[in-house]
Structures are given as C-alpha cells and as structure tokens.
C-alpha cells in the first residue's frame, strides 16, 4: 500500500469513527485546527495520563538508585508579554516568508528554490519552484535533466522564450531564494505565476498568535507557543513552596499555539496542539549526565507506547541547527507514513544550560538562583574555604528539557496501529492499539437483543465499567459489531449468547488474533483485568 494512501485511509477512518474531525467543519473548517471526537479524546487522555504517571506519579529511578523528584504544574496559556521577550520568542521565533503580490500565495522563503539558468549570451533567467531542500529541488527538476524537456507544469506556465532559455541553458544552479541578491530576487518568476518580479523580499513572520487583554487600552499579549516558559516563571514559587531540591523536575501538559506557515500532514503540524514538557533543573556539572539519562528514558517511554524500535531513532542536532538557547539537542524521530523512508520529529531533548533562568532573572529583576544546602554541607566536610563554599553553593541551575507533542503522540500511536487485513470479515481495517491506550477496552454484546441476553450483558457491563472502559452495544449483526470494534482498536469483545444461560459462560474475542475463548461469566472481570495488565 502506498504510504500516502495509508494517511488518506487513516484520516478517513479517524473521521468516520469519531477520533479526529477538522475543526469548525460546518463552516468549511480552519486550516491547522482539529477537534478530537469521543474516541480521540479517550485515546489522547490515555497517552497524557501515561506520560503524567511516568513523570510525576512514578518518576523513573535515577542513576543513584533512588526515584527522581518531579512535580506537576498547570500554568496560564497567556503570560505577561515580557515573558516572550526574555525567552527570545518575541524576537527570534520566526520563519522568513515571501509573499507573491500577484497570486497572493505565501511561502516560507527557505522553501522557495530558484533555478538560475544562464544562456549563451550570459543572459540569466530565474525560475522558482516550491521545495523543502536542495535535494527536493533537484528531484523536481529531474525530468528536465533526464529528458531535456521542461516538466509539464512549466511547459504550460512559462512563456516560449523562458522555456527555450531553460532548455538551451549552458549553465545553471539551484539556489534558495534567500541567497539571491535583491536585484536577482526581483527577476524571479514565482512558483505560481508566469511573469518575473512578483515576489516580495523575505520578511520575518512571527509564529506567535496574538490576542488582546482588557477592554480599555487593551494590551497585546500572546498565546503561549510552548508550555516550558510557564515552568521557568514558577521556578522560584516551586522552590519556595514545596520540598524539592536540585536536581528536580517540573512537568506540564497543555495547549500551545503556533501560527505555523504551512500546517500539514493531518495533526502532525497544527496551529493549536498539546505539549508534554518537563524542565529538569540540575547542577551545571551534572547537566551532561542528566542529558544522557533523559535521552534514554524518553526513548524507552516511546517504546512503552507500543511503537516499534525500527521506526524510532535519535537524531543529534548539528551545531548550526541548535536553537539560540541550546547547548546540545537530540530529537527522537519517527518514520511517519508521510516522511518514509525519512523520519520526522516526535520529541526534542535539549540541554538549555542556564539560558532561561538567567534571561528571566535579567528581564524580571528577580533572583532566580538556587542555594544548594546539601552542596554547602558537602564542601564544608571536605574542608573547602568559607569563601569558596559561598561562591559555589549558590548557582543558577542548568536545565535539561524533554519536550514532546501529545497530539503528535496520538498521531504516532494511530500510524503504528493502522493495519489492513483482507481476511477480516466486515472490515479490512484494524487499529492494533496497545490495549493500555485503546479508547475502549471491551465491547459487551448480547448476541441477540432478546431471550434474556440483554439483561445478562447489561449487568456485566455495569459491573465491568467500574474498572474498565467498556461499551455496551446490543444492535446489528454480531460480525458488524466486531468489525466496528476492530476499527476503533478495542482489544476485547465479550458476547453473551444462547450457551450463557445453560453453562454461565461467555465468548471473549481478542482483536488481533480474532480468537475466541469461552470464559466463565463470573471470571470475565478477572480475565480482562489480567489481560489488560490492570
Ligand atoms: P518542528 O521542528 O516539528 O517544527 P520544533 O522543533 O519547533 O518542531 P519544539 O519547539 O521542540 O518543536 O516542540 C516540542 C514538541 O512539540 C515537538 O517535538 C512536537 O512533538 C511538538 N510540536 C511542535 N510544533 C508542533 C505543531 N505545530 N503541531 C503539533 N506538534 C508540535
């Protein structure tokens, strides 16, 4: 099955079965926004709760054999606008954009590649295409190179002279629009127009969404583009009001907003999404050790969602790719159907040094350093001089940040789970979600909606639902009910049939193998709890 097809089918299944809908659909939708339906919200919450459990409730065992200390936080989406000046988002959180005055299209400047073709008389022609990289641009021109003929879209778009010029060029090069001089940029034929000179110069385009606060003299504020800053702003509050000591972490899950230039690939890049971020505050000398620790922990966590090893990888950021705050960053990447055979980002683990706390200290005028009593005692025992102890026990902690997308995690779980099985009856489609994360764990069906079966089934449902997320469904042919449960990823179905009355047993069907087993009615709960690992 072609990979693009997989995405089309998955998006359609998600809509049809109530996982994810385009936002404001009855008004024609809104690009980059999605609504999570009844099953989508259950799936998202299951993943969210697992992250929270693994971070805050039962955090991992640290290198010293003791559990690490992480507390939770839920900070405001809108913070004082000075926050974003200090964090660097107000200045630097932007992509350069190019507008086309004629077509009114807008492009990321680094995604516009220009073929500069030189003719015999040294005359040059500049033709732009949309491409995300040099390799991508080269690919788009491949046909031209192979056959000496222009790609079809150019043959209909470009004038006869330009086409002749391109075909007869004695030299050419592919350059990103941003690297051309202003004079050269003015000669470029944009990707969606026929004449040169309609593209504007690249302009910075801030990715933060603006809003206004207050009715009289409103002030301009931003919807947060990441949850992390709320944690830094509360660093002192957490230190002063809880019993945590460095090293410790603060974890937060919540909505973030980015005015993405090109939202795409279903929920992969949206303008409103959810993040799961943890800021780990540690002594600068231990930062590297904790970076390595969290890198491994986070990879293990993705595997615990049921994501296969072969589709996950680390990718270290090159020096020139690092964000302004980062000393080193590694991404955990997944091989999405739309990136394959390449990979795309799932989570970033960044060594942010002391950047954030120092910035907020400078901009707010509040001290955000840490007095390390344990270190003070240790140095005293080592006979270190009082001056040195004083200097060393107060410091600005370093930060290691594992930052992931909750909505991207939902996408990964769905991509990983989506299967087609021609041997299945009623449907070929199946979501093989790890039972722990399945929105519905068990379907409960009376085989027919009479002969005392609904009463038994309903009684079982009322009992099971206290512990297990179940769905009671008495209607339609049994095959269609199984098919629906396969499509929504329900790992078990329990059917009450004619035999139940005779021997007090029911049929339990497992989703992936489709195998059926007879289980005593009074043992169903224990059976399911065991299978579900609850
Ligand atoms: P990308 O390179 O994909 O734009 P990023 O490096 O800007 O992501 P971070 O700022 O590190 O992302 O955010 C942490 C995580 O938040 C990402 O790994 C991703 O899972 C998620 N995320 C970021 N932007 C979006 C978005 N527009 N839609 C959905 N999830 C997002």
Coordinates of C-alpha atoms and ligand atoms in Angstrom, one line a residue:
X1 CA 0.0 0.0 0.0
X2 CA 1.5 3.4 -1.0
X3 CA 2.4 5.4 2.1
X4 CA 0.3 8.4 1.0
X5 CA -2.7 6.1 0.7
X6 CA -2.2 5.0 4.3
X7 CA -2.5 8.5 5.5
X8 CA -5.7 9.1 3.4
X9 CA -7.2 5.9 4.8
X10 CA -6.2 6.7 8.4
X11 CA -7.5 10.3 8.2
X12 CA -10.8 8.9 6.8
X13 CA -11.1 6.2 9.5
X14 CA -10.4 8.8 12.2
X15 CA -13.2 11.0 10.9
X16 CA -15.7 8.1 10.3
X17 CA -15.2 6.5 13.7
X18 CA -15.1 9.7 15.8
X19 CA -11.4 10.1 16.6
X20 CA -10.5 13.4 14.9
X21 CA -12.6 15.9 13.0
X22 CA -11.5 19.0 11.1
X23 CA -12.3 22.0 13.4
X24 CA -15.3 24.1 12.5
X25 CA -16.2 21.7 9.8
X26 CA -19.7 23.0 9.2
X27 CA -18.2 26.4 8.3
X28 CA -15.7 24.9 5.9
X29 CA -13.0 24.1 8.5
X30 CA -10.0 26.2 9.6
X31 CA -6.6 25.2 8.3
X32 CA -4.3 23.8 11.1
X33 CA -7.1 23.2 13.7
X34 CA -8.6 19.9 14.7
X35 CA -11.2 18.6 17.1
X36 CA -10.8 15.4 19.0
X37 CA -14.0 13.3 18.9
X38 CA -15.4 10.9 21.5
X39 CA -12.7 8.2 20.8
X40 CA -9.9 10.7 20.1
X41 CA -10.2 12.3 23.4
X42 CA -10.2 9.0 25.2
X43 CA -7.0 8.0 23.3
X44 CA -5.4 11.3 23.9
X45 CA -6.2 11.2 27.6
X46 CA -4.8 7.7 27.9
X47 CA -1.4 8.8 26.5
X48 CA -1.5 12.0 28.5
X49 CA -2.1 10.1 31.7
X50 CA 0.7 7.6 30.9
X51 CA 3.2 10.5 30.5
X52 CA 2.0 12.1 33.7
X53 CA 2.2 8.8 35.6
X54 CA 5.7 8.2 34.3
X55 CA 6.9 11.8 35.1
X56 CA 5.0 12.9 38.2
X57 CA 3.4 10.0 39.9
X58 CA 6.0 7.2 39.5
X59 CA 9.0 9.0 38.0
X60 CA 12.0 6.9 36.9
X61 CA 14.8 5.6 39.2
X62 CA 17.8 7.9 38.9
X63 CA 21.4 7.0 38.4
X64 CA 21.8 6.8 42.3
X65 CA 19.2 4.1 42.6
X66 CA 16.5 6.4 44.0
X67 CA 13.4 7.8 42.2
X68 CA 14.0 11.2 40.8
X69 CA 11.8 14.1 42.0
X70 CA 9.3 15.7 39.6
X71 CA 6.3 17.9 40.5
X72 CA 3.5 19.0 38.3
X73 CA 2.3 22.4 37.2
X74 CA -0.6 23.9 35.1
X75 CA 0.4 27.4 34.2
X76 CA -1.6 30.0 32.2
X77 CA -1.7 29.9 28.5
X78 CA -1.4 33.7 28.5
X79 CA 1.5 35.2 30.4
X80 CA 2.9 38.7 30.8
X81 CA 4.2 39.6 27.3
X82 CA 7.6 40.3 28.8
X83 CA 8.0 36.6 29.1
X84 CA 8.3 36.2 25.4
X85 CA 10.8 39.0 25.1
X86 CA 13.0 37.3 27.7
X87 CA 12.6 33.8 26.2
X88 CA 13.6 35.1 22.8
X89 CA 10.3 34.2 21.2
X90 CA 9.2 37.8 20.5
X91 CA 12.5 38.4 18.6
X92 CA 13.6 35.1 17.1
X93 CA 10.7 32.8 16.9
X94 CA 10.0 33.3 13.3
X95 CA 10.4 32.0 9.8
X96 CA 11.3 34.3 6.9
X97 CA 8.3 34.5 4.5
X98 CA 7.9 35.5 0.9
X99 CA 4.6 36.8 -0.5
X100 CA 3.6 36.8 -4.1
X101 CA 1.9 40.1 -4.9
X102 CA 0.0 38.5 -7.9
X103 CA -1.1 35.1 -6.8
X104 CA -1.4 36.2 -3.1
X105 CA 0.3 33.0 -2.1
X106 CA 2.7 33.0 0.8
X107 CA 5.8 30.7 1.1
X108 CA 8.5 30.0 3.6
X109 CA 11.5 31.7 2.0
X110 CA 13.7 28.8 2.6
X111 CA 11.2 26.6 0.8
X112 CA 11.4 28.5 -2.5
X113 CA 14.2 27.3 -4.7
X114 CA 15.3 29.1 -7.7
X115 CA 16.9 27.7 -10.9
X116 CA 19.2 30.3 -12.3
X117 CA 19.8 29.4 -15.9
X118 CA 22.5 31.1 -18.0
X119 CA 22.2 31.4 -21.8
X120 CA 24.9 31.7 -24.4
X121 CA 24.9 35.4 -24.2
X122 CA 25.3 35.4 -20.5
X123 CA 21.7 36.3 -20.1
X124 CA 20.1 34.8 -17.0
X125 CA 16.6 33.6 -16.2
X126 CA 15.3 32.8 -12.7
X127 CA 12.5 30.3 -12.2
X128 CA 11.2 29.4 -8.7
X129 CA 9.7 26.1 -7.5
X130 CA 8.5 25.0 -4.1
X131 CA 10.9 22.6 -2.5
X132 CA 12.0 22.0 1.1
X133 CA 15.6 21.2 0.3
X134 CA 18.2 21.3 -2.4
X135 CA 17.7 17.5 -2.9
X136 CA 13.9 18.1 -3.2
X137 CA 14.5 20.9 -5.7
X138 CA 16.9 18.7 -7.7
X139 CA 14.2 16.0 -7.7
X140 CA 11.6 18.3 -9.1
X141 CA 13.9 19.2 -12.0
X142 CA 14.9 15.6 -12.6
X143 CA 12.6 15.2 -15.5
X144 CA 14.1 18.2 -17.2
X145 CA 17.6 16.8 -16.7
X146 CA 16.7 13.4 -17.9
X147 CA 14.7 14.3 -21.0
X148 CA 16.0 17.8 -21.8
X149 CA 12.3 18.8 -21.6
X150 CA 10.7 21.0 -19.1
X151 CA 8.3 19.5 -16.5
X152 CA 4.7 19.7 -17.7
X153 CA 3.7 22.4 -15.2
X154 CA 6.4 24.7 -16.6
X155 CA 5.5 24.0 -20.2
X156 CA 2.0 25.3 -19.7
X157 CA 3.0 28.1 -17.4
X158 CA 6.1 29.7 -18.8
X159 CA 6.4 31.8 -21.9
X160 CA 8.0 30.4 -25.1
X161 CA 11.2 32.5 -24.6
X162 CA 11.7 31.4 -21.0
X163 CA 11.2 27.7 -21.9
X164 CA 13.7 28.0 -24.7
X165 CA 16.1 29.7 -22.5
X166 CA 15.9 27.0 -19.8
X167 CA 16.2 24.2 -22.3
X168 CA 19.2 25.8 -24.0
X169 CA 21.0 26.9 -20.9
X170 CA 24.7 26.5 -20.9
X171 CA 25.0 26.6 -17.1
X172 CA 22.6 26.5 -14.2
X173 CA 22.4 26.3 -10.5
X174 CA 19.7 25.8 -7.9
X175 CA 19.7 28.4 -5.1
X176 CA 17.4 29.1 -2.2
X177 CA 15.5 32.4 -2.8
X178 CA 17.1 33.8 0.4
X179 CA 20.6 33.6 -1.0
X180 CA 19.9 35.7 -4.1
X181 CA 20.7 39.4 -4.1
X182 CA 17.7 41.9 -4.0
X183 CA 18.3 42.6 -7.7
X184 CA 18.2 38.9 -8.6
X185 CA 15.1 38.3 -6.4
X186 CA 13.3 40.9 -8.5
X187 CA 13.8 38.8 -11.6
X188 CA 12.4 35.6 -10.2
X189 CA 9.3 34.1 -11.7
X190 CA 7.4 32.9 -8.7
X191 CA 6.2 29.3 -8.3
X192 CA 2.6 30.1 -9.1
X193 CA 2.8 32.9 -11.6
X194 CA 4.0 33.5 -15.2
X195 CA 5.9 36.8 -15.0
X196 CA 9.0 37.8 -13.1
X197 CA 9.2 40.3 -10.2
X198 CA 6.0 39.5 -8.2
X199 CA 7.7 38.0 -5.1
X200 CA 8.4 40.3 -2.2
X201 CA 11.7 40.3 -0.2
X202 CA 11.7 37.8 2.6
X203 CA 10.2 39.1 5.8
X204 CA 10.3 37.7 9.3
X205 CA 6.9 36.3 10.3
X206 CA 6.4 35.7 14.0
X207 CA 4.9 32.3 14.8
X208 CA 3.2 33.5 18.0
X209 CA -0.6 34.1 17.9
X210 CA -1.6 37.5 19.2
X211 CA -4.5 38.4 21.4
X212 CA -5.6 41.5 23.3
X213 CA -6.4 41.8 27.0
X214 CA -8.7 44.3 28.7
X215 CA -11.4 46.5 27.2
X216 CA -10.0 50.0 27.8
X217 CA -6.5 50.5 26.4
X218 CA -6.1 46.8 25.7
X219 CA -2.6 45.3 25.9
X220 CA -1.2 43.0 23.3
X221 CA -0.4 39.5 24.5
X222 CA 0.4 36.1 23.0
X223 CA -1.0 32.6 23.3
X224 CA 2.0 30.6 24.5
X225 CA 4.0 28.8 21.8
X226 CA 5.3 26.3 24.3
X227 CA 4.5 25.2 27.8
X228 CA 8.1 25.5 29.0
X229 CA 8.1 29.2 29.9
X230 CA 5.3 28.8 32.4
X231 CA 7.6 26.4 34.3
X232 CA 10.6 28.8 34.3
X233 CA 8.3 31.7 35.6
X234 CA 7.3 29.5 38.5
X235 CA 10.8 28.1 39.3
X236 CA 11.0 30.2 42.5
X237 CA 7.4 29.5 43.6
X238 CA 8.1 25.8 43.3
X239 CA 11.4 26.0 45.2
X240 CA 9.8 28.2 48.0
X241 CA 6.6 26.3 48.5
X242 CA 7.5 22.6 48.1
X243 CA 10.2 20.4 49.4
X244 CA 12.0 19.8 46.2
X245 CA 15.8 20.2 46.0
X246 CA 18.1 20.4 42.9
X247 CA 18.1 18.2 41.0
X248 CA 14.4 18.1 40.4
X249 CA 11.9 18.5 37.6
X250 CA 8.7 20.3 36.9
X251 CA 6.3 18.8 34.4
X252 CA 3.4 20.3 32.5
X253 CA 0.9 19.2 29.8
X254 CA -1.2 21.7 27.9
X255 CA -2.1 23.6 24.8
X256 CA 0.4 25.5 22.8
X257 CA -0.3 27.7 19.7
X258 CA 1.9 28.5 16.7
X259 CA 0.9 30.3 13.7
X260 CA 2.5 27.7 11.5
X261 CA 3.1 28.8 8.0
X262 CA 2.2 25.5 6.4
X263 CA 0.2 23.3 8.8
X264 CA 0.1 19.9 7.2
X265 CA 0.2 16.1 7.5
X266 CA -3.0 15.8 9.4
X267 CA -2.4 16.6 13.1
X268 CA 1.5 16.5 12.7
X269 CA 1.8 20.2 12.3
X270 CA -1.2 22.1 13.7
X271 CA -1.6 25.7 14.8
X272 CA -3.2 24.6 18.1
X273 CA -1.7 21.5 19.7
X274 CA -0.8 19.9 23.0
X275 CA 2.7 19.5 24.5
X276 CA 4.1 17.5 27.3
X277 CA 7.2 19.2 28.7
X278 CA 9.4 18.6 31.6
X279 CA 12.1 21.0 32.8
X280 CA 14.8 19.3 34.8
X281 CA 16.8 21.6 37.0
X282 CA 20.3 20.4 37.9
X283 CA 23.8 21.4 38.9
X284 CA 25.8 22.6 35.9
X285 CA 28.5 20.0 36.5
X286 CA 25.8 17.2 36.3
X287 CA 23.9 18.6 33.2
X288 CA 25.6 16.3 30.7
X289 CA 24.9 13.2 32.8
X290 CA 21.2 14.1 33.1
X291 CA 21.0 14.9 29.4
X292 CA 22.2 11.3 28.6
X293 CA 19.8 10.0 31.3
X294 CA 16.7 11.7 29.9
X295 CA 17.6 10.9 26.4
X296 CA 17.4 7.2 27.1
X297 CA 14.4 7.4 29.4
X298 CA 12.4 9.2 26.8
X299 CA 13.3 6.7 24.1
X300 CA 12.1 3.9 26.4
X301 CA 8.9 5.8 27.0
X302 CA 8.1 5.9 23.3
X303 CA 8.7 2.2 23.1
X304 CA 6.3 1.7 26.0
X305 CA 3.5 3.1 23.8
X306 CA 3.9 0.1 21.6
X307 CA 6.0 2.0 18.9
X308 CA 8.3 -0.4 17.1
X309 CA 12.1 0.0 17.5
X310 CA 12.7 0.1 13.8
X311 CA 10.5 3.2 13.3
X312 CA 12.2 5.2 16.1
X313 CA 15.6 6.9 16.0
X314 CA 17.7 9.6 17.7
X315 CA 19.0 12.5 15.6
X316 CA 21.5 14.8 17.1
X317 CA 21.2 18.4 16.1
X318 CA 24.2 19.8 14.2
X319 CA 25.9 22.8 15.8
X320 CA 24.4 25.3 13.2
X321 CA 20.9 23.8 13.7
X322 CA 20.8 24.4 17.5
X323 CA 18.2 26.9 18.9
X324 CA 19.6 30.1 20.4
X325 CA 19.2 28.6 23.9
X326 CA 20.6 25.2 23.4
X327 CA 24.0 23.7 24.1
X328 CA 23.0 20.3 22.6
X329 CA 19.8 18.8 21.4
X330 CA 18.7 15.4 20.2
X331 CA 15.4 14.7 18.6
X332 CA 13.6 11.4 18.9
X333 CA 12.2 10.8 15.4
X334 CA 9.5 8.5 14.0
X335 CA 9.2 7.2 10.5
X336 CA 5.7 8.6 9.7
X337 CA 4.0 7.3 6.5
X338 CA 4.4 10.8 5.0
X339 CA 8.1 11.1 5.8
X340 CA 9.1 7.5 5.0
X341 CA 11.8 6.4 4.2
X342 CA 12.8 9.5 6.1
X343 CA 11.9 10.4 9.7
X344 CA 10.1 13.3 11.4
X345 CA 10.3 14.8 14.9
X346 CA 8.4 13.4 17.9
X347 CA 10.3 14.9 20.8
X348 CA 13.3 17.1 21.4
X349 CA 15.6 16.7 24.4
X350 CA 17.6 19.9 24.8
X351 CA 20.4 20.9 27.1
X352 CA 19.3 24.5 27.7
X353 CA 22.2 25.4 30.0
X354 CA 21.2 28.3 32.3
X355 CA 19.8 30.3 29.5
X356 CA 16.1 30.5 30.6
X357 CA 16.6 31.3 34.3
X358 CA 19.3 33.8 33.5
X359 CA 17.1 35.5 30.9
X360 CA 14.1 35.7 33.2
X361 CA 16.3 36.9 36.1
X362 CA 17.6 39.7 33.9
X363 CA 14.3 40.8 32.5
X364 CA 12.2 40.5 35.7
X365 CA 14.9 41.8 38.1
X366 CA 14.1 38.8 40.4
X367 CA 16.7 36.5 41.7
X368 CA 16.3 33.0 40.2
X369 CA 19.4 31.3 41.5
X370 CA 19.4 28.4 43.9
X371 CA 21.1 28.0 47.3
X372 CA 22.3 24.4 47.5
X373 CA 22.4 23.5 51.2
X374 CA 23.5 19.9 50.5
X375 CA 26.4 21.1 48.5
X376 CA 27.3 23.6 51.2
X377 CA 27.5 20.8 53.8
X378 CA 29.5 18.5 51.5
X379 CA 32.0 21.3 50.8
X380 CA 32.3 22.0 54.5
X381 CA 33.0 18.4 55.2
X382 CA 35.7 18.5 52.5
X383 CA 37.4 21.4 54.3
X384 CA 36.8 23.9 51.5
X385 CA 37.4 27.5 52.4
X386 CA 34.3 29.6 53.5
X387 CA 34.7 32.0 50.5
X388 CA 34.8 29.1 48.1
X389 CA 31.8 27.4 49.7
X390 CA 29.8 30.7 49.5
X391 CA 30.7 31.1 45.8
X392 CA 30.0 27.5 44.9
X393 CA 26.7 26.8 46.8
X394 CA 24.7 29.5 45.1
X395 CA 24.2 29.0 41.4
X396 CA 21.7 29.2 38.5
X397 CA 20.7 25.6 37.7
X398 CA 21.1 24.2 34.3
X399 CA 18.0 22.8 32.5
X400 CA 17.5 19.6 30.6
X401 CA 14.2 19.6 28.7
X402 CA 12.4 16.7 27.2
X403 CA 9.7 18.4 25.1
X404 CA 7.2 16.3 23.2
X405 CA 3.9 16.7 21.5
X406 CA 0.9 15.0 22.9
X407 CA -1.1 15.4 19.7
X408 CA 2.0 14.1 17.8
X409 CA 2.0 11.1 20.1
X410 CA -1.7 10.4 19.2
X411 CA -0.7 10.5 15.5
X412 CA 2.2 8.1 16.1
X413 CA 0.0 5.6 18.0
X414 CA -2.6 5.8 15.2
X415 CA 0.0 5.4 12.4
X416 CA 1.6 2.5 14.3
X417 CA -1.7 0.8 14.9
X418 CA -3.2 1.1 11.5
X419 CA -3.4 -2.2 9.6
X420 CA -5.3 -3.7 6.7
X421 CA -6.2 -7.4 6.9
X422 CA -8.1 -8.8 3.9
X423 CA -9.0 -11.9 6.0
X424 CA -11.2 -10.0 8.4
X425 CA -14.9 -10.1 8.0
X426 CA -16.9 -6.9 7.9
X427 CA -13.9 -4.7 7.6
X428 CA -10.3 -4.9 6.4
X429 CA -9.3 -2.1 8.7
X430 CA -7.9 -2.6 12.1
X431 CA -6.4 -0.4 14.8
X432 CA -4.0 -2.6 16.7
X433 CA -3.5 -0.2 19.5
X434 CA -1.7 -1.4 22.6
X435 CA -4.6 -2.4 24.9
X436 CA -3.5 0.0 27.7
X437 CA -4.1 3.0 25.3
X438 CA -7.1 1.7 23.5
X439 CA -10.0 4.2 23.9
X440 CA -12.5 1.4 24.6
X441 CA -11.0 -1.8 26.2
X442 CA -14.0 -4.0 25.9
X443 CA -17.2 -4.3 23.9
X444 CA -20.1 -6.1 25.5
X445 CA -22.7 -7.6 23.3
X446 CA -25.8 -9.7 23.7
X447 CA -25.8 -12.0 20.6
X448 CA -29.4 -11.1 20.1
X449 CA -31.4 -8.4 21.7
X450 CA -33.8 -10.8 23.3
X451 CA -34.1 -14.2 25.2
X452 CA -32.7 -12.7 28.4
X453 CA -29.3 -11.9 26.8
X454 CA -29.5 -8.1 27.1
X455 CA -30.2 -8.4 30.8
X456 CA -27.1 -10.5 31.4
X457 CA -25.0 -8.3 29.2
X458 CA -26.1 -5.1 30.8
X459 CA -25.4 -6.5 34.3
X460 CA -21.9 -7.4 33.2
X461 CA -21.4 -4.0 31.6
X462 CA -22.5 -2.2 34.8
X463 CA -20.0 -4.3 36.8
X464 CA -17.0 -4.0 34.4
X465 CA -17.3 -0.3 33.7
X466 CA -16.3 0.4 37.3
X467 CA -12.8 -0.5 36.3
X468 CA -12.6 -1.0 32.6
X469 CA -13.7 1.4 29.9
X470 CA -16.4 -0.6 28.1
X471 CA -19.1 -0.1 25.5
X472 CA -22.4 -1.9 25.6
X473 CA -23.8 -2.5 22.1
X474 CA -27.0 -4.6 21.6
X475 CA -27.7 -3.7 17.9
X476 CA -26.7 -5.1 14.5
X477 CA -25.3 -8.4 13.4
X478 CA -22.5 -9.6 15.6
X479 CA -20.0 -9.5 12.7
X480 CA -20.6 -5.8 12.2
X481 CA -20.2 -5.1 15.9
X482 CA -16.9 -6.9 15.9
X483 CA -15.8 -5.0 12.7
X484 CA -16.6 -1.7 14.4
X485 CA -14.6 -2.6 17.5
X486 CA -11.6 -3.7 15.3
X487 CA -11.7 -0.3 13.5
X488 CA -11.7 1.6 16.8
X489 CA -9.0 -0.6 18.3
X490 CA -11.0 -2.4 21.0
X491 CA -8.8 -5.3 22.2
X492 CA -11.6 -7.5 23.7
X493 CA -15.2 -8.2 23.0
X494 CA -17.5 -10.2 25.3
X495 CA -20.6 -11.9 23.8
X496 CA -23.5 -13.3 25.8
X497 CA -25.1 -16.0 23.7
X498 CA -27.5 -19.0 23.9
X499 CA -25.0 -21.1 25.8
X500 CA -24.6 -18.5 28.5
X501 CA -27.9 -19.4 30.0
X502 CA -27.0 -23.0 30.1
X503 CA -23.5 -23.0 31.5
X504 CA -22.8 -19.4 32.6
X505 CA -20.0 -18.9 30.1
X506 CA -19.5 -16.1 27.5
X507 CA -17.3 -15.7 24.4
X508 CA -14.3 -13.5 24.7
X509 CA -12.8 -12.4 21.3
X510 CA -9.3 -10.9 21.0
X511 CA -8.9 -8.2 18.4
X512 CA -5.6 -9.0 16.7
X513 CA -5.8 -12.8 16.5
X514 CA -9.7 -12.9 16.3
X515 CA -9.5 -15.9 18.5
X516 CA -12.5 -16.7 20.7
X517 CA -12.4 -18.3 24.1
X518 CA -15.2 -19.4 26.5
X519 CA -14.8 -17.8 29.9
X520 CA -17.0 -18.3 33.0
X521 CA -19.2 -15.2 33.4
X522 CA -18.1 -14.7 37.0
X523 CA -14.4 -14.8 35.8
X524 CA -14.7 -12.3 33.0
X525 CA -13.6 -9.3 35.1
X526 CA -10.5 -11.0 36.5
X527 CA -9.7 -12.4 33.0
X528 CA -9.9 -8.9 31.4
X529 CA -8.0 -7.2 34.2
X530 CA -5.2 -9.7 33.8
X531 CA -5.1 -9.4 30.1
X532 CA -5.2 -5.6 30.2
X533 CA -2.4 -5.6 32.8
X534 CA -4.6 -3.6 35.2
Ligands
LIG1 P1 9.2 21.1 14.4 O1 10.7 21.0 14.0 O2 8.5 19.9 14.0 O3 8.6 22.4 14.0 P2 10.0 22.1 16.9 O4 11.4 21.7 17.0 O5 9.7 23.5 16.6 O6 9.2 21.1 16.0 P3 9.7 22.1 19.7 O7 9.6 23.5 19.8 O8 10.9 21.4 20.2 O9 9.3 21.7 18.3 O10 8.4 21.5 20.4 C1 8.4 20.2 21.1 C2 7.4 19.2 20.5 O11 6.2 19.8 20.3 C3 7.8 18.7 19.1 O12 8.8 17.7 19.2 C4 6.5 18.3 18.6 O13 6.2 17.0 19.1 C5 5.5 19.2 19.2 N1 5.2 20.3 18.2 C6 5.8 21.4 17.9 N2 5.2 22.1 17.0 C7 4.1 21.4 16.7 C8 2.9 21.7 15.8 N3 2.9 22.7 15.1 N4 1.9 20.8 15.8 C9 2.0 19.6 16.6 N5 3.0 19.4 17.5 C10 4.0 20.3 17.5

